[in-house]
Coordinates of C-alpha atoms in Angstrom, one line a residue:
Chain A
M1 CA 30.7 59.4 28.1
N2 CA 31.1 61.5 25.0
W3 CA 29.3 64.5 23.6
L4 CA 26.7 62.2 22.0
T5 CA 25.5 60.6 25.2
N6 CA 25.4 64.0 26.9
V7 CA 23.7 66.1 24.3
V8 CA 21.5 63.9 22.2
P9 CA 17.9 63.7 23.6
P10 CA 16.9 60.4 25.3
K11 CA 14.6 59.2 22.5
I12 CA 17.2 59.4 19.8
K13 CA 19.8 58.1 22.3
N14 CA 17.6 55.0 22.7
L15 CA 17.5 54.6 19.0
L16 CA 21.2 54.8 18.7
Y17 CA 21.9 52.6 21.6
A18 CA 19.1 50.1 21.1
P19 CA 21.3 47.1 20.4
K20 CA 23.2 47.7 23.6
K21 CA 20.0 47.7 25.6
D22 CA 19.4 44.1 24.5
V23 CA 22.7 42.8 25.7
P24 CA 21.8 42.4 29.4
D25 CA 18.7 40.4 28.4
N26 CA 20.9 37.9 26.7
L27 CA 23.6 37.7 29.3
W28 CA 21.4 37.7 32.3
I29 CA 18.5 35.3 32.4
K30 CA 15.5 35.6 34.7
C31 CA 14.3 32.6 36.7
P32 CA 10.6 32.3 35.8
E33 CA 9.9 31.1 39.3
T34 CA 11.8 33.5 41.6
G35 CA 12.6 36.3 39.2
E36 CA 16.2 36.0 40.2
M37 CA 18.7 37.0 37.5
V38 CA 21.3 34.4 36.6
F39 CA 24.4 35.0 34.5
H40 CA 24.1 32.9 31.3
R41 CA 27.4 31.2 31.8
D42 CA 26.4 30.1 35.3
L43 CA 23.2 28.7 34.0
E44 CA 24.9 26.9 31.1
S45 CA 27.5 25.3 33.4
N46 CA 24.7 24.1 35.6
Q47 CA 22.9 22.4 32.7
Y48 CA 20.3 25.2 32.5
V49 CA 19.1 24.6 36.0
V50 CA 18.8 27.8 38.0
P51 CA 21.3 27.2 40.9
S52 CA 19.3 28.7 43.8
S53 CA 15.7 27.7 42.8
N54 CA 16.4 24.5 41.0
F55 CA 14.1 25.7 38.2
H56 CA 14.7 23.6 35.1
M57 CA 15.0 26.0 32.1
R58 CA 14.7 24.7 28.6
M59 CA 17.9 23.2 27.2
P60 CA 19.0 23.7 23.6
S61 CA 18.9 20.3 21.8
R62 CA 22.6 20.2 21.0
K63 CA 23.5 20.9 24.6
R64 CA 21.2 18.2 25.7
M65 CA 22.8 15.7 23.4
A66 CA 26.3 16.7 24.7
S67 CA 25.1 16.3 28.3
L68 CA 23.9 12.8 27.6
F69 CA 26.8 11.2 25.7
D70 CA 30.3 10.3 27.1
G71 CA 32.6 13.2 26.7
G72 CA 29.9 15.1 25.0
V73 CA 30.7 13.2 21.8
Y74 CA 27.9 11.9 19.5
E75 CA 27.2 11.2 15.9
S76 CA 24.2 12.8 14.3
I77 CA 21.9 10.5 12.4
A78 CA 20.7 11.9 9.0
V79 CA 16.9 12.1 8.5
A80 CA 15.4 11.9 5.0
A81 CA 13.9 15.1 3.7
V82 CA 10.1 15.3 3.8
P83 CA 7.8 17.2 1.5
L84 CA 7.8 20.9 2.3
D85 CA 4.5 22.6 3.1
P86 CA 2.3 20.0 1.3
L87 CA -0.9 22.0 2.4
K88 CA 0.5 25.3 1.0
F89 CA -0.6 26.7 4.4
R90 CA -0.9 30.3 5.4
D91 CA -2.5 31.9 8.4
E92 CA -1.4 35.4 9.2
R93 CA 1.9 34.4 7.5
R94 CA 3.0 31.8 5.1
Y95 CA 4.1 28.5 6.7
V96 CA 7.2 28.4 4.6
D97 CA 8.2 31.8 6.0
R98 CA 7.6 30.6 9.6
L99 CA 9.7 27.6 8.9
K100 CA 12.5 29.7 7.5
D101 CA 12.5 31.9 10.6
A102 CA 12.6 28.9 12.9
K103 CA 15.5 27.5 11.1
T104 CA 17.5 30.7 11.3
K105 CA 16.6 31.3 14.9
T106 CA 17.6 27.8 16.1
G107 CA 20.1 26.6 13.5
L108 CA 18.1 23.4 13.3
E109 CA 16.5 21.8 10.3
D110 CA 13.3 21.0 12.4
A111 CA 12.2 20.3 15.9
V112 CA 13.9 16.9 16.4
L113 CA 17.6 15.9 16.4
V114 CA 18.7 12.3 16.4
A115 CA 22.1 11.0 17.3
T116 CA 24.0 8.0 18.5
G117 CA 26.9 7.6 20.9
A118 CA 28.0 6.0 24.1
L119 CA 26.4 6.3 27.5
E120 CA 28.9 5.2 30.1
G121 CA 30.3 2.9 27.5
L122 CA 27.0 1.5 26.2
A123 CA 25.8 2.4 22.7
V124 CA 22.5 4.2 22.8
T125 CA 20.4 6.2 20.3
A126 CA 18.7 9.4 21.3
A127 CA 16.3 12.0 20.0
V128 CA 15.8 15.4 21.4
Q129 CA 12.8 17.6 20.7
D130 CA 13.6 21.4 20.8
F131 CA 10.8 23.6 22.0
D132 CA 12.4 26.6 20.5
F133 CA 11.7 25.3 17.0
M134 CA 8.0 26.2 16.5
G135 CA 7.1 25.0 20.0
G136 CA 8.6 21.6 19.3
S137 CA 5.6 20.9 17.2
L138 CA 5.2 17.5 15.6
G139 CA 5.1 17.7 11.9
M140 CA 6.3 15.4 9.1
A141 CA 10.0 16.2 9.6
A142 CA 9.9 15.7 13.4
G143 CA 7.9 12.5 13.0
E144 CA 10.3 11.2 10.4
A145 CA 13.2 12.0 12.8
I146 CA 11.6 10.0 15.6
V147 CA 10.8 7.1 13.2
T148 CA 14.4 7.2 11.9
G149 CA 15.8 7.3 15.4
L150 CA 13.6 4.3 16.5
L151 CA 14.4 2.2 13.4
S152 CA 18.0 3.1 13.6
A153 CA 18.1 2.0 17.3
R154 CA 16.5 -1.2 16.2
D155 CA 19.1 -1.8 13.4
R156 CA 22.0 -0.9 15.7
R157 CA 20.5 -2.9 18.5
T158 CA 20.7 -0.1 21.0
P159 CA 18.2 1.4 23.6
F160 CA 16.4 4.5 22.4
I161 CA 16.1 7.5 24.7
L162 CA 13.7 10.3 23.8
F163 CA 13.7 13.8 25.3
A164 CA 10.2 15.1 24.6
A165 CA 9.2 18.8 24.6
S166 CA 6.3 19.9 22.5
G167 CA 3.2 22.0 22.3
G168 CA 1.6 19.3 20.2
A169 CA 0.8 18.9 16.5
R170 CA 2.2 21.2 13.8
M171 CA -1.2 22.6 12.7
Q172 CA 0.2 24.0 9.5
E173 CA 0.7 20.4 8.3
G174 CA -2.9 19.4 9.1
I175 CA -3.8 15.7 8.9
L176 CA -0.2 14.8 7.9
S177 CA 0.8 16.0 11.3
L178 CA -1.8 13.8 13.0
M179 CA -0.5 10.9 11.0
Q180 CA 2.8 11.1 12.9
M181 CA 1.0 9.7 15.9
P182 CA 0.4 6.2 14.3
R183 CA 3.7 6.4 12.4
T184 CA 5.8 6.9 15.5
T185 CA 3.8 4.2 17.3
A186 CA 4.5 1.8 14.5
A187 CA 8.2 2.4 14.8
I188 CA 8.0 1.9 18.6
Q189 CA 6.5 -1.5 17.9
A190 CA 9.4 -2.4 15.6
L191 CA 11.9 -1.5 18.4
R192 CA 9.8 -3.5 21.0
E193 CA 9.9 -6.6 18.8
E194 CA 13.6 -6.7 19.2
Q195 CA 13.3 -6.3 23.0
L196 CA 15.2 -3.1 23.1
P197 CA 14.4 -0.5 25.8
Y198 CA 12.6 2.7 25.0
I199 CA 13.0 5.4 27.7
V200 CA 11.1 8.7 27.6
V201 CA 12.2 11.8 29.4
L202 CA 9.4 14.3 29.6
T203 CA 10.6 17.8 29.8
N204 CA 8.8 21.1 30.0
P205 CA 6.4 21.3 28.3
T206 CA 5.1 18.1 26.7
T207 CA 1.5 18.2 25.6
G208 CA -1.0 17.4 22.8
G209 CA -0.4 14.8 20.1
V210 CA 3.1 14.1 21.3
T211 CA 2.0 13.1 24.8
A212 CA -0.9 11.2 23.2
S213 CA 1.5 9.1 21.1
Y214 CA 5.2 8.3 21.4
A215 CA 5.9 10.2 24.7
M216 CA 3.5 8.0 26.7
L217 CA 4.5 4.7 25.1
G218 CA 7.9 4.4 26.8
D219 CA 8.9 1.3 28.7
V220 CA 10.0 3.7 31.4
H221 CA 8.9 7.3 31.8
L222 CA 11.2 9.9 33.5
A223 CA 10.2 13.5 34.0
E224 CA 12.1 16.6 34.9
P225 CA 10.9 18.5 38.0
G226 CA 8.1 20.9 37.4
A227 CA 7.6 19.9 33.8
L228 CA 4.1 20.5 32.4
I229 CA 2.9 17.2 30.9
G230 CA -0.6 16.6 29.6
F231 CA -3.0 16.0 26.7
A232 CA -5.0 19.2 26.6
G233 CA -3.2 22.4 27.5
P234 CA -4.2 24.2 30.7
R235 CA -5.8 27.1 28.8
V236 CA -8.0 24.7 26.8
I237 CA -9.2 22.9 29.9
E238 CA -9.9 26.2 31.7
Q239 CA -12.0 27.4 28.7
T240 CA -13.9 24.1 28.6
I241 CA -14.7 23.8 32.3
R242 CA -14.6 27.5 33.2
E243 CA -12.8 26.9 36.4
K244 CA -9.4 27.7 37.7
L245 CA -7.1 24.7 37.7
P246 CA -5.7 23.3 40.9
E247 CA -2.1 24.1 42.0
G248 CA 0.5 21.8 40.5
F249 CA -2.0 20.4 38.0
Q250 CA -0.3 18.6 35.1
R251 CA 3.1 19.0 36.6
A252 CA 5.7 16.2 36.7
E253 CA 5.1 15.5 40.4
Y254 CA 1.3 15.3 39.7
L255 CA 1.9 12.7 37.0
L256 CA 4.1 10.7 39.3
E257 CA 1.4 10.8 41.9
H258 CA -1.2 9.7 39.3
G259 CA 0.9 6.8 38.1
M260 CA 1.8 8.2 34.7
V261 CA 5.6 8.5 35.2
D262 CA 8.0 6.3 37.0
M263 CA 10.2 9.0 38.5
V264 CA 10.9 12.7 38.6
V265 CA 14.6 13.1 38.0
H266 CA 16.7 16.2 38.6
R267 CA 18.7 17.1 35.5
H268 CA 21.9 16.6 37.3
D269 CA 21.0 13.0 37.9
M270 CA 19.5 12.3 34.5
R271 CA 22.5 10.9 32.8
S272 CA 23.3 8.4 35.6
T273 CA 19.7 7.4 35.9
L274 CA 19.4 6.8 32.1
S275 CA 22.7 4.9 32.1
R276 CA 21.7 2.7 35.0
L277 CA 18.3 1.8 33.4
C278 CA 19.9 1.1 29.9
H279 CA 22.6 -1.1 31.4
I280 CA 20.2 -3.1 33.6
L281 CA 17.5 -3.5 30.9
T282 CA 20.0 -4.6 28.3
K283 CA 21.8 -6.9 30.9
T284 CA 25.1 -5.1 30.3
P285 CA 27.5 -5.1 33.1
K286 CA 28.8 -1.7 34.0
R287 CA 32.5 -0.9 33.5
D288 CA 34.5 -0.5 36.6
E289 CA 35.5 3.1 36.0
S290 CA 32.0 4.2 35.4
T291 CA 30.7 2.5 38.5
A292 CA 33.4 4.4 40.4
L293 CA 32.3 7.6 38.9
V294 CA 28.7 7.0 39.9
T295 CA 29.8 6.2 43.5
Q296 CA 31.7 9.4 43.6
A297 CA 28.8 11.4 42.4
A298 CA 26.5 9.8 44.9
E299 CA 28.8 10.7 47.8
Chain B
M1 CA -39.3 18.6 10.6
R2 CA -36.1 18.8 8.7
S3 CA -33.4 21.1 10.1
Y4 CA -31.6 23.2 7.5
L5 CA -28.1 24.7 7.6
E6 CA -27.8 28.4 7.0
F7 CA -26.3 28.0 3.5
E8 CA -29.2 25.7 2.6
K9 CA -31.7 28.6 2.9
P10 CA -32.7 28.8 -0.8
V11 CA -33.5 25.1 -0.6
A12 CA -35.3 25.5 2.7
D13 CA -37.5 28.3 1.1
L14 CA -38.4 26.1 -1.9
E15 CA -39.1 23.0 0.2
G16 CA -41.3 25.2 2.5
Q17 CA -43.4 26.4 -0.5
I18 CA -43.8 22.8 -1.7
Q19 CA -45.1 21.8 1.7
E20 CA -47.5 24.7 1.9
L21 CA -48.9 23.8 -1.5
R22 CA -49.3 20.2 -0.5
A23 CA -51.1 21.2 2.6
L24 CA -53.5 23.3 0.6
A25 CA -54.1 20.5 -1.9
E26 CA -54.9 18.1 0.9
K27 CA -57.5 20.5 2.3
G28 CA -58.9 20.8 -1.2
E29 CA -58.5 24.5 -1.1
A30 CA -56.2 24.6 -4.1
V31 CA -56.9 23.0 -7.5
D32 CA -54.4 21.8 -9.9
V33 CA -51.3 22.5 -7.8
K34 CA -49.6 19.3 -9.2
D35 CA -47.8 21.1 -11.9
E36 CA -46.7 23.8 -9.6
I37 CA -45.4 21.3 -7.1
S38 CA -43.4 19.3 -9.6
K39 CA -42.0 22.6 -11.0
L40 CA -40.9 23.6 -7.5
E41 CA -39.6 20.2 -6.8
A42 CA -37.4 20.2 -9.8
K43 CA -36.2 23.7 -8.9
S44 CA -35.4 22.8 -5.3
A45 CA -33.7 19.6 -6.4
Q46 CA -31.6 21.6 -8.8
A47 CA -30.8 24.2 -6.0
L48 CA -29.7 21.4 -3.6
N49 CA -27.6 19.8 -6.3
D50 CA -25.9 23.1 -7.1
L51 CA -25.1 23.7 -3.5
Y52 CA -23.8 20.2 -2.8
Q53 CA -21.7 20.1 -6.0
K54 CA -19.4 22.7 -4.6
L55 CA -19.5 22.6 -0.8
T56 CA -16.7 24.6 0.8
P57 CA -14.7 22.9 3.5
W58 CA -16.5 24.9 6.1
Q59 CA -19.9 23.9 4.7
K60 CA -18.8 20.3 4.8
T61 CA -17.8 20.8 8.5
L62 CA -21.4 21.9 9.1
V63 CA -22.8 19.0 7.1
A64 CA -20.5 16.6 9.0
R65 CA -21.9 18.0 12.3
H66 CA -25.5 18.1 11.1
P67 CA -27.8 17.1 14.0
D68 CA -29.8 14.7 11.8
R69 CA -26.7 13.0 10.3
P70 CA -26.7 9.3 11.0
H71 CA -24.5 8.5 14.0
C72 CA -22.6 5.4 15.1
V73 CA -25.7 3.8 16.7
D74 CA -27.6 4.2 13.4
Y75 CA -24.8 2.4 11.5
I76 CA -24.8 -0.4 14.2
G77 CA -28.5 -0.6 14.0
G78 CA -28.5 -0.9 10.2
L79 CA -25.4 -3.1 9.7
I80 CA -24.8 -5.2 12.8
A81 CA -27.0 -8.1 13.8
D82 CA -27.1 -9.4 17.3
F83 CA -25.1 -6.4 18.5
T84 CA -23.9 -7.0 22.0
P85 CA -22.4 -3.9 23.6
L86 CA -19.8 -4.5 26.3
A87 CA -19.1 -2.0 29.1
G88 CA -16.2 -0.8 31.1
D89 CA -12.4 -0.6 31.1
R90 CA -12.1 -2.9 34.2
A91 CA -10.2 -0.2 35.9
F92 CA -12.3 2.9 36.5
G93 CA -15.7 3.0 34.8
D94 CA -17.6 2.9 31.6
D95 CA -17.5 5.7 29.1
Q96 CA -20.6 5.9 26.8
A97 CA -18.8 8.4 24.4
I98 CA -17.4 5.2 22.9
I99 CA -19.6 2.3 22.1
A100 CA -17.9 -1.1 21.8
G101 CA -19.0 -4.6 21.5
F102 CA -19.5 -7.6 19.2
G103 CA -22.0 -8.7 16.7
R104 CA -22.5 -10.0 13.2
F105 CA -21.8 -8.0 10.1
R106 CA -23.4 -9.7 7.0
G107 CA -23.1 -13.1 8.6
T108 CA -19.6 -12.7 10.0
S109 CA -18.6 -12.1 13.6
V110 CA -17.1 -8.6 14.1
A111 CA -16.0 -6.3 16.9
V112 CA -17.4 -2.7 16.6
I113 CA -15.9 0.3 18.3
G114 CA -17.4 3.8 17.6
N115 CA -17.7 7.3 18.9
E116 CA -21.3 8.2 19.6
K117 CA -22.4 11.8 19.9
G118 CA -26.1 11.3 20.8
A119 CA -29.1 12.7 19.0
D120 CA -31.0 14.7 21.6
T121 CA -30.2 16.5 24.8
K122 CA -30.5 13.5 27.0
S123 CA -28.5 11.2 24.8
R124 CA -25.9 13.9 24.1
L125 CA -25.2 14.2 27.8
K126 CA -25.1 10.5 28.2
H127 CA -22.5 10.2 25.4
N128 CA -20.7 13.4 26.5
F129 CA -21.2 14.8 22.9
G130 CA -18.9 12.0 21.6
M131 CA -15.9 13.3 23.5
A132 CA -14.3 10.3 25.2
R133 CA -12.5 10.1 28.5
P134 CA -9.6 7.7 29.2
E135 CA -12.1 4.9 30.2
G136 CA -13.5 5.0 26.7
Y137 CA -10.1 4.4 25.0
R138 CA -9.3 1.8 27.6
K139 CA -12.5 0.0 26.8
A140 CA -11.6 0.2 23.1
V141 CA -8.3 -1.4 23.9
R142 CA -10.0 -4.1 25.8
I143 CA -12.4 -4.9 23.0
M144 CA -9.5 -4.9 20.4
E145 CA -7.6 -7.4 22.6
L146 CA -10.6 -9.6 22.8
A147 CA -11.1 -9.4 19.1
D148 CA -7.5 -10.4 18.5
R149 CA -7.8 -13.4 20.8
F150 CA -11.0 -14.6 19.2
D151 CA -9.7 -13.9 15.7
V152 CA -12.6 -11.5 14.9
P153 CA -12.1 -8.5 12.6
V154 CA -12.6 -5.0 14.0
L155 CA -14.8 -2.2 12.5
S156 CA -14.5 1.3 13.9
L157 CA -16.9 4.1 13.3
V158 CA -15.3 7.5 13.8
D159 CA -17.4 10.6 14.8
T160 CA -15.9 12.9 17.4
A161 CA -14.9 16.5 17.8
G162 CA -12.0 15.1 19.8
A163 CA -11.1 13.5 23.2
F164 CA -12.5 15.3 26.2
P165 CA -10.3 18.0 27.7
G166 CA -11.0 18.1 31.4
I167 CA -9.4 17.8 34.8
E168 CA -10.6 14.3 35.5
A169 CA -9.6 13.1 32.0
E170 CA -6.0 14.4 32.6
E171 CA -6.0 13.0 36.1
R172 CA -6.6 9.5 34.7
G173 CA -4.1 9.8 31.8
Q174 CA -6.0 10.9 28.7
A175 CA -2.8 11.1 26.7
E176 CA -1.6 7.7 27.7
A177 CA -5.1 6.2 27.0
I178 CA -5.1 7.6 23.5
A179 CA -1.5 6.4 22.8
R180 CA -2.3 2.9 24.0
S181 CA -5.4 2.7 21.9
T182 CA -3.5 3.7 18.7
N183 CA -0.9 1.2 19.8
A184 CA -3.6 -1.5 20.2
C185 CA -4.9 -0.8 16.6
L186 CA -1.4 -1.3 15.3
A187 CA -0.9 -4.5 17.3
L188 CA -4.0 -6.2 15.9
G189 CA -3.4 -9.5 14.1
V190 CA -6.9 -9.3 12.7
P191 CA -7.9 -6.9 9.9
N192 CA -9.5 -3.6 11.0
V193 CA -11.5 -1.2 8.9
S194 CA -12.3 2.3 10.0
V195 CA -15.0 4.6 8.6
I196 CA -15.0 8.3 9.3
I197 CA -18.7 8.9 9.3
G198 CA -18.9 12.5 10.5
E199 CA -16.1 14.3 12.3
G200 CA -12.6 12.8 12.7
G201 CA -11.3 15.0 15.4
S202 CA -7.6 14.7 16.2
G203 CA -6.1 12.2 18.6
G204 CA -9.6 11.3 19.8
A205 CA -10.1 9.9 16.3
I206 CA -6.8 8.4 15.4
A207 CA -6.9 6.3 18.6
I208 CA -9.5 4.1 16.9
A209 CA -8.9 5.0 13.2
T210 CA -5.4 3.5 12.8
A211 CA -6.7 0.8 10.4
N212 CA -5.7 -1.4 7.5
R213 CA -8.4 0.4 5.5
V214 CA -9.7 3.9 6.2
L215 CA -12.9 4.8 4.5
M216 CA -14.5 8.2 4.7
L217 CA -17.9 9.6 3.8
E218 CA -18.1 12.2 1.1
H219 CA -18.9 15.1 3.4
A220 CA -17.1 13.9 6.5
I221 CA -14.1 15.8 7.8
Y222 CA -10.9 14.6 9.4
S223 CA -8.4 16.9 10.9
V224 CA -5.6 17.4 13.4
I225 CA -7.6 20.1 15.3
S226 CA -11.1 21.5 14.9
P227 CA -11.3 24.5 12.6
E228 CA -12.3 26.6 15.6
G229 CA -9.3 25.4 17.6
A230 CA -6.9 26.1 14.8
A231 CA -8.4 29.6 14.2
S232 CA -8.1 30.6 17.8
I233 CA -4.5 29.4 18.0
L234 CA -3.2 30.5 14.6
W235 CA -5.3 33.6 13.9
R236 CA -6.1 34.3 17.6
D237 CA -9.7 34.6 16.5
S238 CA -12.1 31.6 16.6
A239 CA -14.3 33.4 14.1
R240 CA -11.7 32.6 11.4
A241 CA -12.7 29.0 11.5
Q242 CA -13.8 29.1 7.9
D243 CA -10.2 30.1 6.9
A244 CA -8.8 27.4 9.1
A245 CA -11.1 24.8 7.6
T246 CA -10.0 25.7 4.1
N247 CA -6.3 25.9 4.9
M248 CA -6.1 22.7 6.9
K249 CA -7.4 20.5 4.0
I250 CA -9.9 18.5 6.0
T251 CA -12.2 17.1 3.3
A252 CA -12.3 13.6 2.0
Q253 CA -11.4 14.9 -1.4
D254 CA -8.2 16.4 0.0
L255 CA -7.3 13.4 2.1
I256 CA -7.5 10.9 -0.6
R257 CA -5.1 13.0 -2.6
F258 CA -2.7 12.9 0.4
K259 CA -3.2 9.1 0.6
V260 CA -4.4 9.4 4.2
I261 CA -7.7 7.6 3.4
D262 CA -8.3 4.7 1.0
Q263 CA -11.8 5.3 -0.3
I264 CA -14.6 7.8 -0.3
I265 CA -18.1 6.6 0.3
G266 CA -20.6 8.7 -1.7
E267 CA -23.5 10.5 0.0
P268 CA -26.8 11.4 -1.5
V269 CA -27.3 15.0 -2.8
G270 CA -28.0 17.0 0.3
G271 CA -25.9 14.9 2.6
A272 CA -26.2 11.6 4.5
H273 CA -29.1 12.9 6.7
R274 CA -31.4 13.1 3.6
A275 CA -31.2 9.3 3.0
P276 CA -29.7 7.6 6.0
E277 CA -30.6 4.1 5.0
A278 CA -29.0 4.4 1.6
V279 CA -25.8 5.8 3.1
I280 CA -25.6 3.1 5.7
T281 CA -26.1 0.4 3.0
S282 CA -23.4 1.8 0.8
A283 CA -21.1 2.1 3.8
G284 CA -21.9 -1.5 4.5
N285 CA -21.0 -2.5 0.9
A286 CA -17.7 -0.6 1.1
I287 CA -16.9 -2.2 4.5
E288 CA -17.7 -5.7 3.2
R289 CA -15.4 -5.2 0.2
A290 CA -12.6 -3.8 2.4
F291 CA -12.8 -6.8 4.7
A292 CA -12.9 -9.2 1.7
E293 CA -9.6 -7.7 0.4
L294 CA -7.9 -8.3 3.7
A295 CA -9.2 -11.8 4.2
G296 CA -6.9 -14.8 4.2
Q297 CA -3.7 -13.1 5.5
S298 CA -1.8 -14.3 8.5
P299 CA -1.8 -12.1 11.7
D300 CA 1.8 -11.2 11.0
Q301 CA 1.0 -10.1 7.4
I302 CA -1.9 -8.0 8.6
R303 CA 0.2 -6.3 11.2
R304 CA 3.1 -5.7 8.9
A305 CA 0.9 -4.3 6.1
R306 CA -0.8 -1.9 8.5
R307 CA 2.5 -0.7 9.9
E308 CA 4.0 -0.2 6.4
K309 CA 0.9 1.6 5.3
F310 CA 1.2 4.2 8.0
L311 CA 5.0 4.5 7.8
A312 CA 4.5 5.2 4.0
I313 CA 2.1 8.1 4.6
G314 CA 3.6 11.4 3.5
R315 CA 6.7 9.8 2.0
S316 CA 5.4 10.2 -1.5
L317 CA 3.1 13.2 -2.0

């Protein structure tokens, strides 16, 4: 306490100390389900799963990549640049400005990262969609990244793992966004021809054009607990039918029950499940030490 | 009775006057109205021409949705002989929002898949206003697979605001059904040609419009989301649909520039609904030419060309 904190009226004090007020928000994160506050380091060390409630928070794409590959080591795959703002789009703000903000906020070039590395010794290619980059929306850059990932997996003869998270199409890119649906599908067919597995992990939320294309065309579909997965968003459906939606509607468990996903997998078990599937489907024997690791984890 | 769009009011007034004069002349109450009528006719033709020369994207949206615009069933009626619709997805039910079957197009066997909106209250309900459920897309997949097996080319007629957003559609896997249908288009070893005849609405359209050749009517629209949908999300105000329509570049003239479509089929002045037969015939001619260009290729060549075509979209703008 100094003279300033004692004497200055509260409003001005707030102005002066505003940055400090923000700090607890960043360090302590609220569980959306229980409202419980979790220290950010505890959340991060638990793969962004709230320890007491098991709520799966969003995971930044680089952290996701690190959690997938052996020793957290992976090599990013470069994605060719796409035309910037071909529609010269502006709504309440210019699209180029929105893009710039998203890049600054996330440190990413666009919504999808692509990388290759080892998964319990097996070479795999992976793509991660980051919801924090404009809602993970599917535009030309994201589409090109998915296509590049799939074709690169085909060329390297590796399985392809996709972590989906998206609100749907990038409306600011109009029809060119829609065209990413057939484009990614074409690339999936190229991978399929080589008999390489394509595994989709549906994370919260995956909706719209992403679900209606590459996210529902996997050989195997895994989903994280509680993830919202669907074609139309709940709000759109409620507006159309003017009814409240049933409890648990469009959640991962609902999709499992309705035959759209193969399993709902806790994030702690994701890596071992993906590894098991990739090894079995590519007929690769597991290395002794990794088998030992899995047995340990199961105990 | 012709229905007019709001922006067509000047034309509606003139055409109204012409009709009144004609009625008078028939009753013999007016003498020598011939000159007046032909003067008015020239004036209204000019007014219509002026309007349609420079339709805004929003006006095109209204023309594309015009209640009298020829729909899928009209094209099938005009172009497909012996049309034999098939029903059902063999899993759950039949969805009349998508019409699918086989017939003969100018002498050649063809599979036809199309969105049908319906033309009056009863048929609109039957076809769910052209908004398909998963069964519709699964029926489309079934017909595409049959076409492939019998080596019959596929024609698709696109006219939908989008796939149906509802509980039961989600329950039965709307997203998966759309994805599989796009996938089936890309897997076809026979040529496919798609015509956007009215509204090409989002995933509900691309599911059947992923074709070797994509043709589009002059005043049709094709977009990732409806102008109203984009307005309510981006501007948080669905009344801004006009701005959304302009910004999203949804007209045939925009899309040919982006190389998303291959050809524009002209419409008569005043839109397709003013001369449906002429439009259907010129669509038929364009379809025939497109199929002719694609003839004589192996299934592998057809598939590869289609895949390369879509992968190339957006790479050179």
